[in-house]
Amino acid sequence: MASVPGLEPTETAATAEDTTTTDTPRSSRRRTRRNKVTSHDSFLSYANGRWWKIAGLLCLASLLAYIFVPLPAQHFGGTWLGYTLGTIGAGLIVWLTLLGVRKRAMTPGTWSLKAWTSAHVYLGLSLIVVATLHTGFDLGWNVHTLAWALMMIVIVSGMFGIWFYWTLPQALSENRYDEDGAVTEKQMIEQLRSLDRQIHDAAQPLSAEDAAVVEKSLEQDPFDGSIWNRVTARYPNCATRRAAGTLREARAFRPRVADDPLDRVDALLTRKEAMLARLRRHLRLKSLLQLWLYVHVPVTFALLAALSAHIVSVFFYW
Amino acid sequence: MGTVSDTFRVAIIGSGPAGMSAASRAAALGLSHVLIEKTDHLSDTIFKYQKGKHVMATPSQLILRSDQEFDAGKREDILEKWNSRTADLGINVKYEAEVKAIRGTGPAIPGSVQQIVKRNRDGTKDVKELQRHEGPYELELTNGEKLIADTVILAIGTQGNPNLMRCPGGDLPHVTYQLDDPTEVLDEHVIVVGVGDAGIENARGLAEDSAQGNVVSILNRKPKSTNVRESFANAKEPNAKALVEDDADGKLTIRYETEVKELEPGWATLSTRDGEEKIRCDRVIARIGSAPPRAFVENCGIAFTSEDRLAFPQLSPVFETTAPGIFVIGALAGYPLIKHCMNQGYDVVEFINGNTDLKPADEPLLAEKFAGLPKGRSVDEWLEHLRTSISILKDMSPLQMREFMLDSDVRSYAPGEVVFEKNAPGSSLFAIAEGLVHVRIDPNDASKVVPIEAGTIFGEVGLISGRRRGATIVAAEPTICVEISRNAALKLMSQVPPAKREIERISTERQLLQMFGSGLTSADIAEVVETAKIRTVPAGQAIIKEGEDGKNIFVIRVGSMVVEKEVGGKPVFLSYLPAGSYVGEMALIDGGQRTATVRAAIKSEVIEIDGEAFERVLAAKPALMDKARGEMDVRRRTNALIESKKDSFSGVVDLYSEQAKFLVSQGLGEATDVLLIDEKLCVGCDNCEKACADAHEGLSRLDREAGKSFAHLHVPTSCRHCEHPHCMADCPPNAIHRGPDGEVFIDDTCIGCGNCQRNCPYGVIRMDKVPPPKPSLLSWLFFGKGPGPGEPAAKWAKKNMPYNGDPAHDEALDRKKAIKCDMCAGIDGGPACVRACPTGAAIRVAPDEFLTVARLKSETEGA
C-alpha cells in the first residue's frame, strides 16, 4: 500500500552523503558532512566495542610479554619491557587527561566525544594492567608507588563514574516527567517559588506562632544543606516538614471548623513537600553524576605531578 | 453632523510610511490633500513598536525616493524626523478620523460591477453585487463627517480593526478594545473578554496591584482543564499559567464556559454553564482578535486577485485599483517593508499628478537582475518578454511582474550546464523563458533524458513538497530560466488563479510520471490527471480507514501521513509516509477492503486519483503493474512482521507504536532533521548546549532540558527544520532560507522583528544579542580568563561588550537577532550537539528513516 519510490533510505534529507549544491554555490557556506544516524549506541558499546577490544589486546600483550620475556627480578622498570610499558602508561595518562580539553574545545572536524569517552573508559581501565606490570610488583613507600596509587584512585573513581553514568540517567529523566511533559530544573524552582507565594498569602490569617513556623519554611533555601544532604536526599532539618507537622498537631487540639485557614496552609505545605522531594531527588542524582569527578579530576592532577616526579627521579637518581 | 465639509484633489487614508510619504509628495507638489489618521499620532504601527526598538531599512540596495527621510535607527528618532518633516511640509493631517465607507458620487460605470463573496462558517457563500460609480469619492467618517476627494489613496496596512462585541449593549462607551495604562484604572469592576495573550496581559495588569482596588473578571469560553494549553489555546503557556495562578491567589476571577450576553451601564449579564448571571461592570475590555481590512476594501469597489486569504487587491502599474481613482499602496498592496512603502507613496502621487514617465525606484534593482543576460533589452522589454514567453506568467500585470521579478532570479545557461542536481535541496520553481532543458531520468546514464520545452516550468515538486530535487536538470540549448523563490511562487499562485491551476496540473502529472516511472508518458495518464483532485487534509484526519471499501489512490503532495493498523483492539503504528509517496494501491490491485488506516500527521495535501481510471492504466501497462506489486510486497512484509511480533513482543510493539505517535505529535511529521536525546544515556552535562554556543558566536540554539519526553526519548527544544518552515512564512526581509544540506537558517539581513519566533510552533527561535567573543579555551583553562565554555552569563556579556560611547555603534551591539539552529552548516564534522555528547545520548534523525519498522526489528531482536 505504501512505498516511497526514488527515496531509498540512503537518499533521505538527513543522510545524503553525496549532497550537491544548487546551481548557485554559496562559497561562504561550505558543504557539511553529515554522519548517518539510524540507530545509536552508547559510549560503552561504541563501534561494536572497538576500544574494548583494543584495550583488551593491549592488556593481553602486556601480560604475555611480562610472563614470557625473561627479565631480571630487580629493577624491572629499567629493562626494555619496563621502559615500553612505562612509556605506554605515561602516554596513556597524558592522553586520557586531554579528554577534559577535547570536551571543551568545540573545534570543527569529524571527531565525536562519544568515541573519545569510549576510548577513555577502556584504555583507562587497561592501565590497571599496563601500569601495574610496569611496577614489577615492586611497591614501597616512595614517590613511584605514590604515582601508582594515585592512578589506581583515579581509575576506581572512574569506575564509579561509569556505574553512575550507566544507572542514573534513567532515574534522572523519570523524576523529571509529569503528565504535562518534562519539568526542567528551572521550572521546579519556579513552581516552588509560586507555592511559597501562595503559602505566604494563605498564612496571613494564622496565629503569630503558627505563622512563625510557616515563615521558617519560606525562609529556608531549597539549595541549603551539606553535600551529605544532597547525596542522600535526606534533610533532617527540613522546615517545611516541620511546619506541616506542627500545624497538623496544633489542629488536632482545636475544634473543627469549615474553611479553616490551617487546612489551606496544610494542603499547600503538603504540595510543597512533594515538590521539594522531587527537586531533592533531582539534585541527588545530579550530584551523584558529578560527585565522582571531584575525586577523579583533582587526583588526576596529583597523579600528573607524582608521575613527573617519578620520571624525573628515575632518570636522575636511579 | 452629516455635512460635506471639503473637497480635495487627493485623500490619503492611513498615515503609515506609505500614506505619510504620499501626503508629503502631495504637499510638496502643492496638491490639495488630506491625510486621514485613525489615532492621534502618525504611523501607529511604528508608534506601537516597543520603546527604543531599532528599525531596519531593508532592502539596503533600494534607493529611497520620498520627501520624508528614513534610515535605520531608533523608533523615537524616526518618528521625530517624520513628525517634524510633516509639520515643515504643512501636511494637512486629520487625526482621530476613521473612514467608514468610500462611495463614488459620479454616474454609474457601465458594466463595472464588483462581486463580493462572503464565506460563511458552514461553507456556503453569499455573493453581493456592487455597482461602481465614478469619482469624485465621498468618504464617510465614523463620526458622520463626510469628505469629498477626486482620488483616494488607501494606505491602511493589513492589521485591520479589532473585532467588536456583538452582544446588545456592545456599542456602549465603556466597552473598549485596548488598555493603554493599567495603573490608571482604579476601583473599577472590569470584565476582560478573550483569553489570548492581550486579554491575559490586560487582566493581570489590572489586578496586579491590589491597592488599585479593581475587581477583574476574565471570560473564557472554554471549560476549565488541568492542562492550560486546552483551556487557553491561543495564549502563550507561561501567560496562561500565570493567569491561573492569579486566579488561585484570588487576585482575579477566571470565568470558564462564560460569554457576555448583554451589557448595560454598570452591569453585565453573563451566560454561563449554569445559567445567566448578572455582575457589576464599569468597564469591558474586549480582546477578541482583529478582522483583516479586506471587507472594507472590497466594499469600496476594489476587487482582489482571488478568494485566497493571502490575496492582494488587483492593481494597475500605477497602483490603481478596479475602482478608478482609488489607489492602494503599502502593506495592503503586498509590500511590507518601510522603504517600499515610502517609495510607493511618492510614486503614486506623481502618477496621480500626471507624471507618467516616472520609472519605479526598483528600476536599478531589476536592471541588475537582467544585467547578466545576453541580448541587451531594457527592463521593460525583459519583463514583457518573460511575461509573454512563460505560460504561467501571462496573466500578470506589469506591476505584478516587477514585484515578482524582485523576488525571483533570471539566469542564462550554456548547453550542458547543470541547473540543479538530483537530491539537492531547493524549494524554488523554475520557468524556461528560452531554450530547452533535459531531465536526467537515470543518474548513471547521462543519455537517458526527457526534454522540457520553453514556456513551461520545472522544479515544482520541490516547491510543493519541500523535499529534495528528484532529478538532475541540464540545459540542452542556450537557455534562460527564471528561478522563482518559494515565496514569490506562492504569491503568484494566490494572485493569478490560472497560474495556480497550471502549476497544479503540471505538478500532478509530473509527480505521477516520476512516481510510477516504467515508461509512462503523459498521454497514458491524461485521464488520471484529468480526474485527479487535490485535497487538503487537516492533521489527524484519515484519508483511508481500515475496513472500508474504496479504490482511490492518494499521492501525498504536502505534509506526511502515518499508517496505522488495528491489532488486538489497539491502533499500531505501521509506517510513516513522507511527501512524495503514494498509498491505497493495495485495495486497487488485490481488491477487498482497506487493510490499514492512513491519517495526516500534520496538515497535508493529497492528490486523490480515481481508482478506476488508474486501473485502466495498470491494465494497459503490465510493467507498471509488476512494479506496483513489488512495492506492495514490501509493505505486506511490514504488516506480517508487526502481526507476528505482536504476540511475542506485544510490549515492544506497543512501545514502538506509542513512541512513534508521540514523535509525530511533537512535530516530526513535518520535520526533516530533528535532535533527539536518549534519556537512558543522557547524564545532563549540557555539553550539547555548550558546544552549540561555542560553535555559534556564543549563543546556544537548543534547550536540552525543556521539551517533551516519552519512554526515555526526549525531544528537546531545538529546530526540526520543517519541510515548510513556519518561521519563513512572514519574514519581512526574507532572511530565512533553506541551505544546501536542508538546514533552515537565518542570514545576516535579520531585522530582529521577532515574527519567526512568534510563528514557530515549537518555540525554538530566540531573540538575543550576540555576546562579545570569549578569551581562548587555554587561557580559561590555565589562567581562568573569561567565562569558560558555553554560553556566557548575560552579566559577563554586558560587562565585556566593547561599547565605545558612539550611539550607532553601541546600539548595533545591543541589537537583538533571531537565533536558531542551522544544523552547524559549514562546520566540518556536522552538528556540534551530537559530536559533543560524551555518552551517545544525542542523535539527529530524519523522521522517514527513524520511524521505520527496521527500528522495531532491531529493538525486538535486542530485547
XYZ file of C-alpha atoms in Angstrom, chain A residues 1-7 9 11-16 18-24 26 29-35 37-38 40-43 101 103-114 117 165-166 169-170 172-174 176-177 180-186 194 197-198 201 264 282 286 289, chain B residues 229 245 248-249 411 413 418-419 421 423-425 468 515 577-578 581-586 595-596 631-632 635 673 678-683 687 691 694 705-709 712 714 740-741 743 745 777 780-781 789 823-832 835-840 843-844 846 848-849:
146
model
C 0.000 0.000 0.000
C 2.757 2.350 0.800
C 6.054 2.867 -0.832
C 8.436 5.640 -1.459
C 9.863 5.285 -4.921
C 13.017 7.168 -5.606
C 13.552 7.731 -1.936
C 16.911 5.016 2.703
C 18.910 9.345 -0.001
C 16.769 10.951 2.630
C 17.222 14.510 3.677
C 19.471 13.894 6.599
C 21.684 11.219 5.228
C 22.637 12.018 1.673
C 26.665 12.860 -1.920
C 24.814 16.077 -1.430
C 25.496 18.633 -4.065
C 24.945 22.315 -4.000
C 22.426 24.007 -6.209
C 23.496 25.966 -9.216
C 24.313 28.980 -7.064
C 27.419 29.910 -1.767
C 28.604 28.107 3.265
C 30.632 25.020 2.766
C 29.132 21.630 2.293
C 28.566 19.932 5.599
C 29.492 16.349 6.144
C 26.702 14.516 7.855
C 27.017 11.239 9.613
C 22.431 8.037 12.229
C 19.691 5.492 12.045
C 22.553 4.794 18.090
C 24.777 3.210 20.665
C 26.193 4.284 23.975
C 29.802 5.152 24.693
C 40.305 19.665 26.803
C 35.269 18.047 25.725
C 35.532 21.808 25.918
C 37.190 22.654 22.612
C 34.396 22.762 20.038
C 36.725 22.601 17.037
C 35.492 21.555 13.610
C 36.251 18.071 12.381
C 34.751 14.632 12.306
C 35.659 13.717 15.875
C 32.984 12.595 18.275
C 33.207 12.979 22.004
C 31.415 9.669 22.375
C 34.755 8.754 26.024
C 26.519 7.040 34.061
C 25.119 3.625 33.347
C 20.248 8.835 33.748
C 17.045 6.830 33.530
C 17.008 11.373 36.409
C 14.652 11.564 33.448
C 11.859 9.651 35.199
C 11.541 14.978 35.671
C 8.396 13.659 33.954
C 2.480 17.630 31.018
C 5.939 16.560 29.906
C 9.399 17.092 31.220
C 9.863 19.632 34.002
C 13.168 21.458 33.916
C 15.187 22.344 36.970
C 14.293 25.986 36.427
C 4.986 30.207 43.286
C 3.898 32.979 47.457
C 0.618 31.126 47.856
C -0.788 34.682 51.348
C -5.393 25.569 53.243
C 16.842 15.636 41.112
C 22.768 15.324 39.530
C 26.584 12.170 38.391
C -2.985 24.512 26.828
C -2.087 31.244 39.449
C -5.843 30.674 42.596
C -4.432 33.552 44.641
C 19.825 33.318 -15.365
C 22.719 28.568 -19.008
C 23.515 21.810 -14.781
C 20.561 23.802 -13.472
C 21.195 18.194 -9.351
C 18.905 15.356 -4.211
C 19.904 18.993 -3.976
C 17.582 20.791 -1.602
C 14.849 17.368 -2.288
C 6.497 8.050 -9.072
C 4.874 8.296 4.668
C 6.678 11.472 3.669
C 4.789 8.686 -1.547
C 1.530 7.116 -2.586
C -0.882 4.966 -0.706
C -4.035 2.978 -1.391
C -2.893 0.728 -4.213
C -3.392 -2.499 -2.274
C -6.175 -3.044 5.295
C -4.969 -0.085 7.343
C 6.233 -2.378 -3.752
C 3.102 -3.860 -2.314
C 4.501 -3.333 2.686
C 16.017 16.666 10.724
C 18.029 9.142 24.664
C 17.344 9.739 28.319
C 18.727 6.352 29.200
C 22.132 7.776 28.309
C 21.860 11.489 28.988
C 23.781 12.454 32.115
C 27.769 19.710 26.844
C 29.070 23.039 22.192
C 30.702 27.668 21.176
C 16.090 20.134 29.452
C 12.938 21.696 28.028
C 10.651 19.879 25.640
C 8.759 16.653 25.999
C 9.744 13.090 26.670
C 13.009 7.821 27.567
C 13.321 13.313 24.708
C 22.280 23.086 0.778
C 22.001 20.404 3.462
C 19.011 23.261 7.073
C 18.886 29.199 8.594
C 39.900 27.957 25.925
C 40.495 29.932 30.579
C 41.967 26.534 31.490
C 32.955 27.039 27.600
C 22.484 22.308 11.735
C 26.066 23.606 12.009
C 26.101 24.196 8.255
C 29.568 24.954 7.004
C 31.230 23.395 10.033
C 33.256 20.349 9.150
C 32.052 17.350 11.146
C 28.425 18.408 11.344
C 26.169 19.268 14.251
C 28.162 20.169 17.341
C 29.650 15.457 18.272
C 29.951 16.882 21.775
C 27.746 14.321 23.507
C 30.027 12.222 25.701
C 27.657 9.289 26.106
C 25.935 8.996 22.729
C 21.274 11.892 17.908
C 19.929 13.708 14.895
C 15.229 12.296 9.758
C 11.361 8.911 7.453
C 14.335 6.853 8.497
